[in-house]
XYZ file of C-alpha atoms in Angstrom:
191
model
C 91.411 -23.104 8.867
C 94.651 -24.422 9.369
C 94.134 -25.733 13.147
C 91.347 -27.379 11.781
C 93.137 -29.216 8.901
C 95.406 -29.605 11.376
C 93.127 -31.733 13.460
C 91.064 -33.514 10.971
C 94.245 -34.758 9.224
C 95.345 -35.793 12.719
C 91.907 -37.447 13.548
C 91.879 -39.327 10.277
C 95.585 -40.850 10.784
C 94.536 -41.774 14.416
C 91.231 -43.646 12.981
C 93.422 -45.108 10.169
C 95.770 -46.211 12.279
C 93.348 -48.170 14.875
C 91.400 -49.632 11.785
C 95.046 -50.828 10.529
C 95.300 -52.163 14.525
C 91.928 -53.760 14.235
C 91.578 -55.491 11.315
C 88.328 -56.971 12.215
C 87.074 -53.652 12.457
C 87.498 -51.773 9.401
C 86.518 -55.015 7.860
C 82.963 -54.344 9.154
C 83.759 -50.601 8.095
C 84.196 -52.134 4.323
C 81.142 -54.077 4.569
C 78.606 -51.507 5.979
C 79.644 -49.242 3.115
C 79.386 -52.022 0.791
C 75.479 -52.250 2.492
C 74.805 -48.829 1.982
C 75.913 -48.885 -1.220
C 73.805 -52.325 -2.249
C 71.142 -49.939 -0.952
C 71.701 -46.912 -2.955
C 72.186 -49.240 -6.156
C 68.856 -50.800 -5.362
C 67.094 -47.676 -4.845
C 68.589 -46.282 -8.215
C 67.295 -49.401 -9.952
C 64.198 -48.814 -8.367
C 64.000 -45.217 -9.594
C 64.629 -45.968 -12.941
C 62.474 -49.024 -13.548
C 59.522 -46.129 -12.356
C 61.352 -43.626 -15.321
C 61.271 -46.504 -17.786
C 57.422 -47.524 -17.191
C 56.569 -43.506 -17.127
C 58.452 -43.391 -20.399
C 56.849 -46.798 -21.572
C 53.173 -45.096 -20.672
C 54.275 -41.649 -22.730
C 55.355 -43.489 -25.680
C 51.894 -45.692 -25.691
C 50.274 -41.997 -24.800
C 52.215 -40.336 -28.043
C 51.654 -43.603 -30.729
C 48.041 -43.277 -29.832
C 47.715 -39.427 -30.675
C 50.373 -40.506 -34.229
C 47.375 -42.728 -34.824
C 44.821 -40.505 -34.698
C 46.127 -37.849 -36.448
C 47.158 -40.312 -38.691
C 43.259 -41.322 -39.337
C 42.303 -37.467 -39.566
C 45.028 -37.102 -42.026
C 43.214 -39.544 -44.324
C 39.716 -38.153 -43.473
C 40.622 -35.148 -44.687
C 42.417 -36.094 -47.466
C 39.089 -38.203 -48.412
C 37.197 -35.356 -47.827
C 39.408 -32.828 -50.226
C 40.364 -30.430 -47.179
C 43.872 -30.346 -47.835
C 44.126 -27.592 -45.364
C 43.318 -29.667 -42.590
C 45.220 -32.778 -44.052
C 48.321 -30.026 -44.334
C 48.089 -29.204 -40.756
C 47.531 -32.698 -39.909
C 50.427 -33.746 -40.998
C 52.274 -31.305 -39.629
C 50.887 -32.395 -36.241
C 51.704 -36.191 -36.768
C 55.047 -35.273 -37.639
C 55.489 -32.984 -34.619
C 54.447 -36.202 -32.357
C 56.338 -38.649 -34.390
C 59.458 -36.769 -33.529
C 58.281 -36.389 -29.807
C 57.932 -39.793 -29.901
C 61.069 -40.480 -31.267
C 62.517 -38.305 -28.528
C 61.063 -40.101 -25.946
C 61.748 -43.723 -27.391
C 65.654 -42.369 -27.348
C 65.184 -41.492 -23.407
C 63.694 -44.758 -22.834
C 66.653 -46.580 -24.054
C 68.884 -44.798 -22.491
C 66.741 -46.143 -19.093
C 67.475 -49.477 -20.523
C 71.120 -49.060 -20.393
C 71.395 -46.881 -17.151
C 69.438 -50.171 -15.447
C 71.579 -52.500 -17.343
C 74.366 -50.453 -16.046
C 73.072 -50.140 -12.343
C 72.223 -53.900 -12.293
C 75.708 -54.619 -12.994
C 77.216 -52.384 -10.294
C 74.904 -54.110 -8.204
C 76.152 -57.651 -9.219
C 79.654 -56.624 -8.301
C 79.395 -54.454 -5.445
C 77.395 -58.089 -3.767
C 79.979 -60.608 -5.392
C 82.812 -57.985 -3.163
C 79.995 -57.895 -0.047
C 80.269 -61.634 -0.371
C 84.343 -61.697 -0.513
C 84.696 -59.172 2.394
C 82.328 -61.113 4.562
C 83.845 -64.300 4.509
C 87.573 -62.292 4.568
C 85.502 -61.094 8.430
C 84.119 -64.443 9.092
C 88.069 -65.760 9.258
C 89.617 -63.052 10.932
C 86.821 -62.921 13.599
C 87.735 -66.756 13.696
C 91.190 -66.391 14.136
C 90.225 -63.260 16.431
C 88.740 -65.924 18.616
C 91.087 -68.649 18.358
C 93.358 -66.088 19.394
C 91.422 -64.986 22.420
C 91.064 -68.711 23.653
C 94.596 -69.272 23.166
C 95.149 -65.954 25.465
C 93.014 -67.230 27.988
C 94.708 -71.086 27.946
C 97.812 -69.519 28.203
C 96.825 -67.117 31.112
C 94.861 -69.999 32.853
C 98.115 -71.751 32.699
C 99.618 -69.303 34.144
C 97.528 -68.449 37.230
C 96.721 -72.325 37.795
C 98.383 -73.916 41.103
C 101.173 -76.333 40.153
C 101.949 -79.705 41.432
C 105.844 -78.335 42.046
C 104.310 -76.271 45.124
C 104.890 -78.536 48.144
C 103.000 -78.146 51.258
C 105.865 -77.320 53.262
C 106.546 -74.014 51.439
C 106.376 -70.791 53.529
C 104.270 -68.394 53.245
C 107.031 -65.736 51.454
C 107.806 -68.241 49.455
C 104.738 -68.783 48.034
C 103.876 -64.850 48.034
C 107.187 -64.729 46.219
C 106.404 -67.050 43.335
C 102.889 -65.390 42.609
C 104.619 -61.957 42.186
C 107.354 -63.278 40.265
C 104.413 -65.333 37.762
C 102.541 -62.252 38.020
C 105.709 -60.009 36.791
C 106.468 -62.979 34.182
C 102.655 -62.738 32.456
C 102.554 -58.949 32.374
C 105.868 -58.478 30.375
C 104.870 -61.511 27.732
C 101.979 -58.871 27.766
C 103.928 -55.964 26.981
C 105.789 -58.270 24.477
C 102.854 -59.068 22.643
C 101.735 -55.846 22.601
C 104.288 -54.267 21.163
């Protein structure tokens, strides 16, 4: 196990260290998990709101049966069959309770949706931030990139200080030496 903590703690510093390298990159890291998780919150919101209208339906289902019990309570009562109203009552107390129960679980939907529709709120409001935070950098990415490419245009572009009369090592001469000038500003900016 130890060659393989070994490498995974390796592989991890490597990947954190490009992403550190390439800001741009674990930008768009940041905001596909912030995508996933706008999906997962949305899903969960989703699955609840179902829970809370299944719970809605049960309570309906539960103060229905209260009520009639409640009505053969009374029949039975008119009737003088306090046996039956007895064990009536023992029934709509049994469902009042269940409903109770299930009135408890409903509002503790309520707040887990409350809850998850926050999360949501702030997990888009920080999707929001850490896509304009990528919009700039891939900006400046690019203004970068253009500057590069003015600067190496610049380089490689035939200047008016060449005279015609030049020989041909001379002119072999100054390429290499441009050439040998542009690849240690690249090591230099590299570094």
């Amino acid at each position: 196990m130890g060659l393989f903590d070994d490498l995974s703690r390796f592989l991890e510093n490597r990947l954190e260290e490009f992403l550190r390298n390439n800001p741009h990159l674990e930008l768009e890291a940041l905001l596909e998990q912030l995508r996933q998780q706008e999906e997962d919150t949305l899903k969960l919101i989703a699955d609840l709101q179902l829970q809370e209208k299944r719970s809605q339906d049960e309570i309906l289902s539960t103060a229905q049966e209260i009520q009639r019990w409640h009505i053969r309570v009374q029949k039975a009562k008119d009737a003088g069959r306090q046996d039956l109203a007895a064990a009536a009552q023992d029934r709509e107390a049994a469902l009042l309770r269940e409903g109770n129960q299930r009135w408890g679980h409903m509002q503790g939907l309520k707040e887990r949706i409350a809850q998850s529709q926050e999360l949501l709120r702030k997990i888009q409001v920080r999707r929001q931030e850490v896509q304009a935070k990528a919009t700039e950098a891939e900006k400046a990415r690019t203004q970068a990139q253009t500057q590069e490419c003015i600067e190496t245009n610049g380089w490689w572009s035939p200047t008016s200080s060449y005279s015609s009369g030049l020989d041909d090592l001379e002119e072999k001469f100054r390429r290499w030496e441009t050439q040998d000038e542009l690849e240690q500003m690249k090591r230099n900016l590299g570094k």
